[in-house]
PDB file of N, CA, C and O in Angstrom:
ATOM      1  N   UNK A   1       0.851  -1.177   0.000  1.00 47.00           N
ATOM      2  CA  UNK A   1       0.000   0.000   0.000  1.00 47.00           C
ATOM      3  C   UNK A   1       0.891   1.233   0.000  1.00 47.00           C
ATOM      4  O   UNK A   1       1.899   1.293   0.678  1.00 47.00           O
ATOM      5  N   UNK A   2       0.502   2.244  -0.743  1.00 61.00           N
ATOM      6  CA  UNK A   2       1.278   3.473  -0.797  1.00 61.00           C
ATOM      7  C   UNK A   2       1.038   4.300   0.469  1.00 61.00           C
ATOM      8  O   UNK A   2       0.072   4.105   1.188  1.00 61.00           O
ATOM      9  N   UNK A   3       1.926   5.243   0.705  1.00 76.00           N
ATOM     10  CA  UNK A   3       1.803   6.138   1.847  1.00 76.00           C
ATOM     11  C   UNK A   3       0.631   7.085   1.608  1.00 76.00           C
ATOM     12  O   UNK A   3       0.591   7.787   0.606  1.00 76.00           O
ATOM     13  N   UNK A   4      -0.315   7.116   2.518  1.00 79.00           N
ATOM     14  CA  UNK A   4      -1.506   7.945   2.370  1.00 79.00           C
ATOM     15  C   UNK A   4      -1.430   9.244   3.161  1.00 79.00           C
ATOM     16  O   UNK A   4      -2.396   9.998   3.185  1.00 79.00           O
ATOM     17  N   UNK A   5      -0.291   9.514   3.789  1.00 85.00           N
ATOM     18  CA  UNK A   5      -0.131  10.726   4.571  1.00 85.00           C
ATOM     19  C   UNK A   5      -0.164  11.945   3.648  1.00 85.00           C
ATOM     20  O   UNK A   5       0.561  11.992   2.666  1.00 85.00           O
ATOM     21  N   UNK A   6      -1.015  12.931   3.948  1.00 88.00           N
ATOM     22  CA  UNK A   6      -1.091  14.111   3.094  1.00 88.00           C
ATOM     23  C   UNK A   6       0.207  14.932   3.152  1.00 88.00           C
ATOM     24  O   UNK A   6       0.892  14.963   4.166  1.00 88.00           O
ATOM     25  N   UNK A   7       0.523  15.572   2.048  1.00 87.00           N
ATOM     26  CA  UNK A   7       1.691  16.447   1.947  1.00 87.00           C
ATOM     27  C   UNK A   7       1.270  17.728   1.235  1.00 87.00           C
ATOM     28  O   UNK A   7       0.148  17.822   0.724  1.00 87.00           O
ATOM     29  N   UNK A   8       2.170  18.687   1.150  1.00 85.00           N
ATOM     30  CA  UNK A   8       1.875  19.924   0.425  1.00 85.00           C
ATOM     31  C   UNK A   8       1.574  19.637  -1.044  1.00 85.00           C
ATOM     32  O   UNK A   8       0.759  20.315  -1.666  1.00 85.00           O
ATOM     33  N   UNK A   9       2.221  18.626  -1.601  1.00 87.00           N
ATOM     34  CA  UNK A   9       1.975  18.248  -2.995  1.00 87.00           C
ATOM     35  C   UNK A   9       0.701  17.421  -3.154  1.00 87.00           C
ATOM     36  O   UNK A   9       0.146  17.347  -4.244  1.00 87.00           O
ATOM     37  N   UNK A  10       0.289  16.761  -2.077  1.00 88.00           N
ATOM     38  CA  UNK A  10      -0.919  15.919  -2.093  1.00 88.00           C
ATOM     39  C   UNK A  10      -1.730  16.239  -0.847  1.00 88.00           C
ATOM     40  O   UNK A  10      -1.742  15.490   0.112  1.00 88.00           O
ATOM     41  N   UNK A  11      -2.412  17.416  -0.821  1.00 90.00           N
ATOM     42  CA  UNK A  11      -3.171  17.788   0.375  1.00 90.00           C
ATOM     43  C   UNK A  11      -4.351  16.857   0.605  1.00 90.00           C
ATOM     44  O   UNK A  11      -4.841  16.202  -0.319  1.00 90.00           O
ATOM     45  N   UNK A  12      -4.758  16.787   1.846  1.00 91.00           N
ATOM     46  CA  UNK A  12      -5.903  15.959   2.189  1.00 91.00           C
ATOM     47  C   UNK A  12      -5.937  15.639   3.662  1.00 91.00           C
ATOM     48  O   UNK A  12      -5.242  16.247   4.471  1.00 91.00           O
ATOM     49  N   UNK A  13      -6.721  14.654   3.994  1.00 93.00           N
ATOM     50  CA  UNK A  13      -6.941  14.243   5.376  1.00 93.00           C
ATOM     51  C   UNK A  13      -6.734  12.738   5.447  1.00 93.00           C
ATOM     52  O   UNK A  13      -7.243  12.004   4.597  1.00 93.00           O
ATOM     53  N   UNK A  14      -5.980  12.286   6.453  1.00 94.00           N
ATOM     54  CA  UNK A  14      -5.762  10.855   6.633  1.00 94.00           C
ATOM     55  C   UNK A  14      -5.986  10.503   8.092  1.00 94.00           C
ATOM     56  O   UNK A  14      -5.433  11.139   8.992  1.00 94.00           O
ATOM     57  N   UNK A  15      -6.810   9.487   8.331  1.00 96.00           N
ATOM     58  CA  UNK A  15      -7.105   9.008   9.680  1.00 96.00           C
ATOM     59  C   UNK A  15      -6.841   7.516   9.719  1.00 96.00           C
ATOM     60  O   UNK A  15      -7.170   6.790   8.778  1.00 96.00           O
ATOM     61  N   UNK A  16      -6.234   7.065  10.818  1.00 95.00           N
ATOM     62  CA  UNK A  16      -5.944   5.642  10.984  1.00 95.00           C
ATOM     63  C   UNK A  16      -6.333   5.206  12.387  1.00 95.00           C
ATOM     64  O   UNK A  16      -6.090   5.916  13.361  1.00 95.00           O
ATOM     65  N   UNK A  17      -6.960   4.051  12.464  1.00 95.00           N
ATOM     66  CA  UNK A  17      -7.277   3.410  13.743  1.00 95.00           C
ATOM     67  C   UNK A  17      -7.218   1.905  13.490  1.00 95.00           C
ATOM     68  O   UNK A  17      -8.223   1.275  13.154  1.00 95.00           O
ATOM     69  N   UNK A  18      -6.027   1.335  13.622  1.00 93.00           N
ATOM     70  CA  UNK A  18      -5.819  -0.064  13.254  1.00 93.00           C
ATOM     71  C   UNK A  18      -6.680  -1.073  14.015  1.00 93.00           C
ATOM     72  O   UNK A  18      -6.998  -2.116  13.485  1.00 93.00           O
ATOM     73  N   UNK A  19      -7.034  -0.766  15.257  1.00 95.00           N
ATOM     74  CA  UNK A  19      -7.879  -1.676  16.023  1.00 95.00           C
ATOM     75  C   UNK A  19      -8.680  -0.870  17.036  1.00 95.00           C
ATOM     76  O   UNK A  19      -8.311   0.255  17.372  1.00 95.00           O
ATOM     77  N   UNK A  20      -9.755  -1.447  17.548  1.00 94.00           N
ATOM     78  CA  UNK A  20     -10.576  -0.723  18.522  1.00 94.00           C
ATOM     79  C   UNK A  20      -9.825  -0.349  19.802  1.00 94.00           C
ATOM     80  O   UNK A  20     -10.198   0.593  20.488  1.00 94.00           O
ATOM     81  N   UNK A  21      -8.757  -1.062  20.110  1.00 96.00           N
ATOM     82  CA  UNK A  21      -8.045  -0.798  21.359  1.00 96.00           C
ATOM     83  C   UNK A  21      -6.880   0.180  21.203  1.00 96.00           C
ATOM     84  O   UNK A  21      -6.228   0.510  22.186  1.00 96.00           O
ATOM     85  N   UNK A  22      -6.614   0.655  20.006  1.00 96.00           N
ATOM     86  CA  UNK A  22      -5.528   1.631  19.803  1.00 96.00           C
ATOM     87  C   UNK A  22      -6.129   3.002  19.542  1.00 96.00           C
ATOM     88  O   UNK A  22      -7.218   3.117  18.976  1.00 96.00           O
ATOM     89  N   UNK A  23      -5.418   4.057  19.935  1.00 96.00           N
ATOM     90  CA  UNK A  23      -5.937   5.396  19.681  1.00 96.00           C
ATOM     91  C   UNK A  23      -5.839   5.736  18.187  1.00 96.00           C
ATOM     92  O   UNK A  23      -4.937   5.285  17.489  1.00 96.00           O
ATOM     93  N   UNK A  24      -6.784   6.526  17.736  1.00 97.00           N
ATOM     94  CA  UNK A  24      -6.759   6.996  16.360  1.00 97.00           C
ATOM     95  C   UNK A  24      -5.617   7.994  16.193  1.00 97.00           C
ATOM     96  O   UNK A  24      -5.201   8.663  17.142  1.00 97.00           O
ATOM     97  N   UNK A  25      -5.096   8.081  14.972  1.00 97.00           N
ATOM     98  CA  UNK A  25      -4.136   9.116  14.609  1.00 97.00           C
ATOM     99  C   UNK A  25      -4.643   9.776  13.338  1.00 97.00           C
ATOM    100  O   UNK A  25      -5.319   9.148  12.521  1.00 97.00           O
ATOM    101  N   UNK A  26      -4.327  11.039  13.168  1.00 96.00           N
ATOM    102  CA  UNK A  26      -4.782  11.747  11.982  1.00 96.00           C
ATOM    103  C   UNK A  26      -3.821  12.835  11.584  1.00 96.00           C
ATOM    104  O   UNK A  26      -3.071  13.361  12.414  1.00 96.00           O
ATOM    105  N   UNK A  27      -3.809  13.143  10.306  1.00 96.00           N
ATOM    106  CA  UNK A  27      -3.020  14.262   9.798  1.00 96.00           C
ATOM    107  C   UNK A  27      -3.794  14.913   8.672  1.00 96.00           C
ATOM    108  O   UNK A  27      -4.555  14.267   7.953  1.00 96.00           O
ATOM    109  N   UNK A  28      -3.619  16.218   8.552  1.00 95.00           N
ATOM    110  CA  UNK A  28      -4.305  16.980   7.520  1.00 95.00           C
ATOM    111  C   UNK A  28      -3.356  18.028   6.966  1.00 95.00           C
ATOM    112  O   UNK A  28      -2.601  18.639   7.713  1.00 95.00           O
ATOM    113  N   UNK A  29      -3.409  18.218   5.659  1.00 93.00           N
ATOM    114  CA  UNK A  29      -2.672  19.272   4.992  1.00 93.00           C
ATOM    115  C   UNK A  29      -3.620  19.881   3.970  1.00 93.00           C
ATOM    116  O   UNK A  29      -4.229  19.165   3.178  1.00 93.00           O
ATOM    117  N   UNK A  30      -3.758  21.194   3.991  1.00 92.00           N
ATOM    118  CA  UNK A  30      -4.634  21.891   3.059  1.00 92.00           C
ATOM    119  C   UNK A  30      -3.794  22.570   1.985  1.00 92.00           C
ATOM    120  O   UNK A  30      -2.634  22.940   2.229  1.00 92.00           O
ATOM    121  N   UNK A  31      -4.376  22.767   0.826  1.00 88.00           N
ATOM    122  CA  UNK A  31      -3.661  23.447  -0.249  1.00 88.00           C
ATOM    123  C   UNK A  31      -3.365  24.903   0.093  1.00 88.00           C
ATOM    124  O   UNK A  31      -2.516  25.521  -0.525  1.00 88.00           O
ATOM    125  N   UNK A  32      -4.015  25.453   1.128  1.00 90.00           N
ATOM    126  CA  UNK A  32      -3.730  26.829   1.554  1.00 90.00           C
ATOM    127  C   UNK A  32      -2.476  26.908   2.419  1.00 90.00           C
ATOM    128  O   UNK A  32      -2.023  27.995   2.755  1.00 90.00           O
ATOM    129  N   UNK A  33      -1.915  25.736   2.790  1.00 89.00           N
ATOM    130  CA  UNK A  33      -0.699  25.701   3.582  1.00 89.00           C
ATOM    131  C   UNK A  33      -0.889  25.273   5.020  1.00 89.00           C
ATOM    132  O   UNK A  33       0.073  24.982   5.714  1.00 89.00           O
ATOM    133  N   UNK A  34      -2.123  25.232   5.501  1.00 92.00           N
ATOM    134  CA  UNK A  34      -2.379  24.814   6.876  1.00 92.00           C
ATOM    135  C   UNK A  34      -2.136  23.310   7.016  1.00 92.00           C
ATOM    136  O   UNK A  34      -2.392  22.540   6.096  1.00 92.00           O
ATOM    137  N   UNK A  35      -1.618  22.910   8.184  1.00 94.00           N
ATOM    138  CA  UNK A  35      -1.418  21.486   8.451  1.00 94.00           C
ATOM    139  C   UNK A  35      -1.607  21.225   9.939  1.00 94.00           C
ATOM    140  O   UNK A  35      -1.453  22.127  10.758  1.00 94.00           O
ATOM    141  N   UNK A  36      -1.964  19.982  10.267  1.00 95.00           N
ATOM    142  CA  UNK A  36      -2.178  19.610  11.661  1.00 95.00           C
ATOM    143  C   UNK A  36      -2.097  18.101  11.800  1.00 95.00           C
ATOM    144  O   UNK A  36      -2.317  17.365  10.841  1.00 95.00           O
ATOM    145  N   UNK A  37      -1.761  17.657  13.009  1.00 96.00           N
ATOM    146  CA  UNK A  37      -1.779  16.241  13.345  1.00 96.00           C
ATOM    147  C   UNK A  37      -2.511  16.078  14.667  1.00 96.00           C
ATOM    148  O   UNK A  37      -2.615  17.025  15.448  1.00 96.00           O
ATOM    149  N   UNK A  38      -2.996  14.873  14.915  1.00 97.00           N
ATOM    150  CA  UNK A  38      -3.701  14.598  16.166  1.00 97.00           C
ATOM    151  C   UNK A  38      -3.539  13.134  16.531  1.00 97.00           C
ATOM    152  O   UNK A  38      -3.413  12.276  15.665  1.00 97.00           O
ATOM    153  N   UNK A  39      -3.545  12.869  17.835  1.00 97.00           N
ATOM    154  CA  UNK A  39      -3.504  11.504  18.350  1.00 97.00           C
ATOM    155  C   UNK A  39      -4.573  11.388  19.422  1.00 97.00           C
ATOM    156  O   UNK A  39      -4.690  12.255  20.288  1.00 97.00           O
ATOM    157  N   UNK A  40      -5.330  10.318  19.368  1.00 97.00           N
ATOM    158  CA  UNK A  40      -6.419  10.100  20.317  1.00 97.00           C
ATOM    159  C   UNK A  40      -7.751  10.311  19.618  1.00 97.00           C
ATOM    160  O   UNK A  40      -7.876  11.180  18.758  1.00 97.00           O
ATOM    161  N   UNK A  41      -8.724   9.504  19.984  1.00 96.00           N
ATOM    162  CA  UNK A  41      -9.999   9.529  19.280  1.00 96.00           C
ATOM    163  C   UNK A  41     -10.664  10.907  19.296  1.00 96.00           C
ATOM    164  O   UNK A  41     -11.118  11.388  18.258  1.00 96.00           O
ATOM    165  N   UNK A  42     -10.732  11.555  20.448  1.00 97.00           N
ATOM    166  CA  UNK A  42     -11.395  12.862  20.537  1.00 97.00           C
ATOM    167  C   UNK A  42     -10.626  13.929  19.753  1.00 97.00           C
ATOM    168  O   UNK A  42     -11.228  14.758  19.065  1.00 97.00           O
ATOM    169  N   UNK A  43      -9.303  13.899  19.835  1.00 98.00           N
ATOM    170  CA  UNK A  43      -8.493  14.883  19.125  1.00 98.00           C
ATOM    171  C   UNK A  43      -8.597  14.694  17.616  1.00 98.00           C
ATOM    172  O   UNK A  43      -8.662  15.662  16.855  1.00 98.00           O
ATOM    173  N   UNK A  44      -8.625  13.449  17.160  1.00 97.00           N
ATOM    174  CA  UNK A  44      -8.748  13.178  15.728  1.00 97.00           C
ATOM    175  C   UNK A  44     -10.134  13.605  15.242  1.00 97.00           C
ATOM    176  O   UNK A  44     -10.266  14.185  14.160  1.00 97.00           O
ATOM    177  N   UNK A  45     -11.153  13.356  16.032  1.00 97.00           N
ATOM    178  CA  UNK A  45     -12.502  13.804  15.669  1.00 97.00           C
ATOM    179  C   UNK A  45     -12.519  15.323  15.503  1.00 97.00           C
ATOM    180  O   UNK A  45     -13.072  15.847  14.531  1.00 97.00           O
ATOM    181  N   UNK A  46     -11.872  16.052  16.412  1.00 97.00           N
ATOM    182  CA  UNK A  46     -11.807  17.506  16.320  1.00 97.00           C
ATOM    183  C   UNK A  46     -11.008  17.943  15.084  1.00 97.00           C
ATOM    184  O   UNK A  46     -11.371  18.917  14.416  1.00 97.00           O
ATOM    185  N   UNK A  47      -9.938  17.226  14.770  1.00 97.00           N
ATOM    186  CA  UNK A  47      -9.149  17.527  13.573  1.00 97.00           C
ATOM    187  C   UNK A  47     -10.007  17.385  12.319  1.00 97.00           C
ATOM    188  O   UNK A  47     -10.014  18.269  11.456  1.00 97.00           O
ATOM    189  N   UNK A  48     -10.748  16.302  12.215  1.00 95.00           N
ATOM    190  CA  UNK A  48     -11.604  16.067  11.048  1.00 95.00           C
ATOM    191  C   UNK A  48     -12.672  17.155  10.950  1.00 95.00           C
ATOM    192  O   UNK A  48     -12.908  17.716   9.872  1.00 95.00           O
ATOM    193  N   UNK A  49     -13.308  17.477  12.062  1.00 95.00           N
ATOM    194  CA  UNK A  49     -14.350  18.509  12.045  1.00 95.00           C
ATOM    195  C   UNK A  49     -13.781  19.867  11.653  1.00 95.00           C
ATOM    196  O   UNK A  49     -14.371  20.597  10.859  1.00 95.00           O
ATOM    197  N   UNK A  50     -12.614  20.214  12.191  1.00 94.00           N
ATOM    198  CA  UNK A  50     -11.986  21.488  11.861  1.00 94.00           C
ATOM    199  C   UNK A  50     -11.547  21.559  10.407  1.00 94.00           C
ATOM    200  O   UNK A  50     -11.733  22.581   9.736  1.00 94.00           O
ATOM    201  N   UNK A  51     -10.972  20.472   9.911  1.00 93.00           N
ATOM    202  CA  UNK A  51     -10.527  20.439   8.511  1.00 93.00           C
ATOM    203  C   UNK A  51     -11.728  20.560   7.575  1.00 93.00           C
ATOM    204  O   UNK A  51     -11.711  21.325   6.615  1.00 93.00           O
ATOM    205  N   UNK A  52     -12.769  19.829   7.876  1.00 91.00           N
ATOM    206  CA  UNK A  52     -13.962  19.845   7.022  1.00 91.00           C
ATOM    207  C   UNK A  52     -14.632  21.215   7.032  1.00 91.00           C
ATOM    208  O   UNK A  52     -15.091  21.699   6.003  1.00 91.00           O
ATOM    209  N   UNK A  53     -14.670  21.860   8.193  1.00 91.00           N
ATOM    210  CA  UNK A  53     -15.340  23.151   8.319  1.00 91.00           C
ATOM    211  C   UNK A  53     -14.519  24.310   7.753  1.00 91.00           C
ATOM    212  O   UNK A  53     -15.088  25.286   7.260  1.00 91.00           O
ATOM    213  N   UNK A  54     -13.184  24.216   7.818  1.00 90.00           N
ATOM    214  CA  UNK A  54     -12.353  25.380   7.508  1.00 90.00           C
ATOM    215  C   UNK A  54     -11.350  25.199   6.375  1.00 90.00           C
ATOM    216  O   UNK A  54     -10.750  26.171   5.939  1.00 90.00           O
ATOM    217  N   UNK A  55     -11.134  23.981   5.935  1.00 89.00           N
ATOM    218  CA  UNK A  55     -10.126  23.706   4.905  1.00 89.00           C
ATOM    219  C   UNK A  55     -10.671  22.697   3.911  1.00 89.00           C
ATOM    220  O   UNK A  55     -11.829  22.309   3.995  1.00 89.00           O
ATOM    221  N   UNK A  56      -9.843  22.246   3.010  1.00 79.00           N
ATOM    222  CA  UNK A  56     -10.255  21.228   2.047  1.00 79.00           C
ATOM    223  C   UNK A  56     -11.563  21.568   1.366  1.00 79.00           C
ATOM    224  O   UNK A  56     -11.644  22.541   0.620  1.00 79.00           O
ATOM    225  N   UNK A  57     -12.633  20.815   1.662  1.00 75.00           N
ATOM    226  CA  UNK A  57     -13.905  21.039   0.984  1.00 75.00           C
ATOM    227  C   UNK A  57     -14.503  22.404   1.287  1.00 75.00           C
ATOM    228  O   UNK A  57     -15.248  22.943   0.476  1.00 75.00           O
ATOM    229  N   UNK A  58     -14.192  23.013   2.422  1.00 76.00           N
ATOM    230  CA  UNK A  58     -14.749  24.320   2.769  1.00 76.00           C
ATOM    231  C   UNK A  58     -14.272  25.404   1.804  1.00 76.00           C
ATOM    232  O   UNK A  58     -14.996  26.348   1.530  1.00 76.00           O
ATOM    233  N   UNK A  59     -13.061  25.276   1.285  1.00 75.00           N
ATOM    234  CA  UNK A  59     -12.564  26.268   0.327  1.00 75.00           C
ATOM    235  C   UNK A  59     -13.401  26.274  -0.939  1.00 75.00           C
ATOM    236  O   UNK A  59     -13.584  27.310  -1.551  1.00 75.00           O
ATOM    237  N   UNK A  60     -13.912  25.123  -1.345  1.00 65.00           N
ATOM    238  CA  UNK A  60     -14.729  25.036  -2.559  1.00 65.00           C
ATOM    239  C   UNK A  60     -16.081  25.717  -2.391  1.00 65.00           C
ATOM    240  O   UNK A  60     -16.665  26.161  -3.350  1.00 65.00           O
ATOM    241  N   UNK A  61     -16.570  25.825  -1.150  1.00 61.00           N
ATOM    242  CA  UNK A  61     -17.846  26.485  -0.899  1.00 61.00           C
ATOM    243  C   UNK A  61     -17.746  27.988  -1.156  1.00 61.00           C
ATOM    244  O   UNK A  61     -18.736  28.646  -1.395  1.00 61.00           O
ATOM    245  N   UNK A  62     -16.536  28.529  -1.055  1.00 55.00           N
ATOM    246  CA  UNK A  62     -16.331  29.974  -1.227  1.00 55.00           C
ATOM    247  C   UNK A  62     -15.791  30.305  -2.608  1.00 55.00           C
ATOM    248  O   UNK A  62     -14.975  31.191  -2.759  1.00 55.00           O
ATOM    249  N   UNK A  63     -16.191  29.575  -3.595  1.00 50.00           N
ATOM    250  CA  UNK A  63     -15.768  29.881  -4.953  1.00 50.00           C
ATOM    251  C   UNK A  63     -14.465  29.244  -5.346  1.00 50.00           C
ATOM    252  O   UNK A  63     -13.817  29.690  -6.283  1.00 50.00           O
ATOM    253  N   UNK A  64     -14.025  28.231  -4.615  1.00 49.00           N
ATOM    254  CA  UNK A  64     -12.811  27.519  -5.010  1.00 49.00           C
ATOM    255  C   UNK A  64     -11.538  28.288  -4.748  1.00 49.00           C
ATOM    256  O   UNK A  64     -10.665  28.372  -5.599  1.00 49.00           O
ATOM    257  N   UNK A  65     -11.403  28.886  -3.597  1.00 47.00           N
ATOM    258  CA  UNK A  65     -10.192  29.646  -3.248  1.00 47.00           C
ATOM    259  C   UNK A  65      -8.991  28.736  -3.167  1.00 47.00           C
ATOM    260  O   UNK A  65      -8.729  28.143  -2.152  1.00 47.00           O
ATOM    261  N   UNK A  66      -8.250  28.635  -4.219  1.00 45.00           N
ATOM    262  CA  UNK A  66      -7.072  27.767  -4.220  1.00 45.00           C
ATOM    263  C   UNK A  66      -5.835  28.559  -4.438  1.00 45.00           C
ATOM    264  O   UNK A  66      -5.541  29.351  -5.096  1.00 45.00           O
TER     265      UNK A  66
END
């Protein structure tokens, strides 16, 4: 499997939770330059919500600010 971690060249959101007993991990990189990482289920949930609301797909709602 290829590396799915987002980069400046390949922005996006990646979340991993290999098993129910391990904490989730997440990373996000937006084409606007913002980036963040999180560890733990609650923190990763907040990362996903923040990325969705303010980056990535949210930029397309405002006329595609890229």
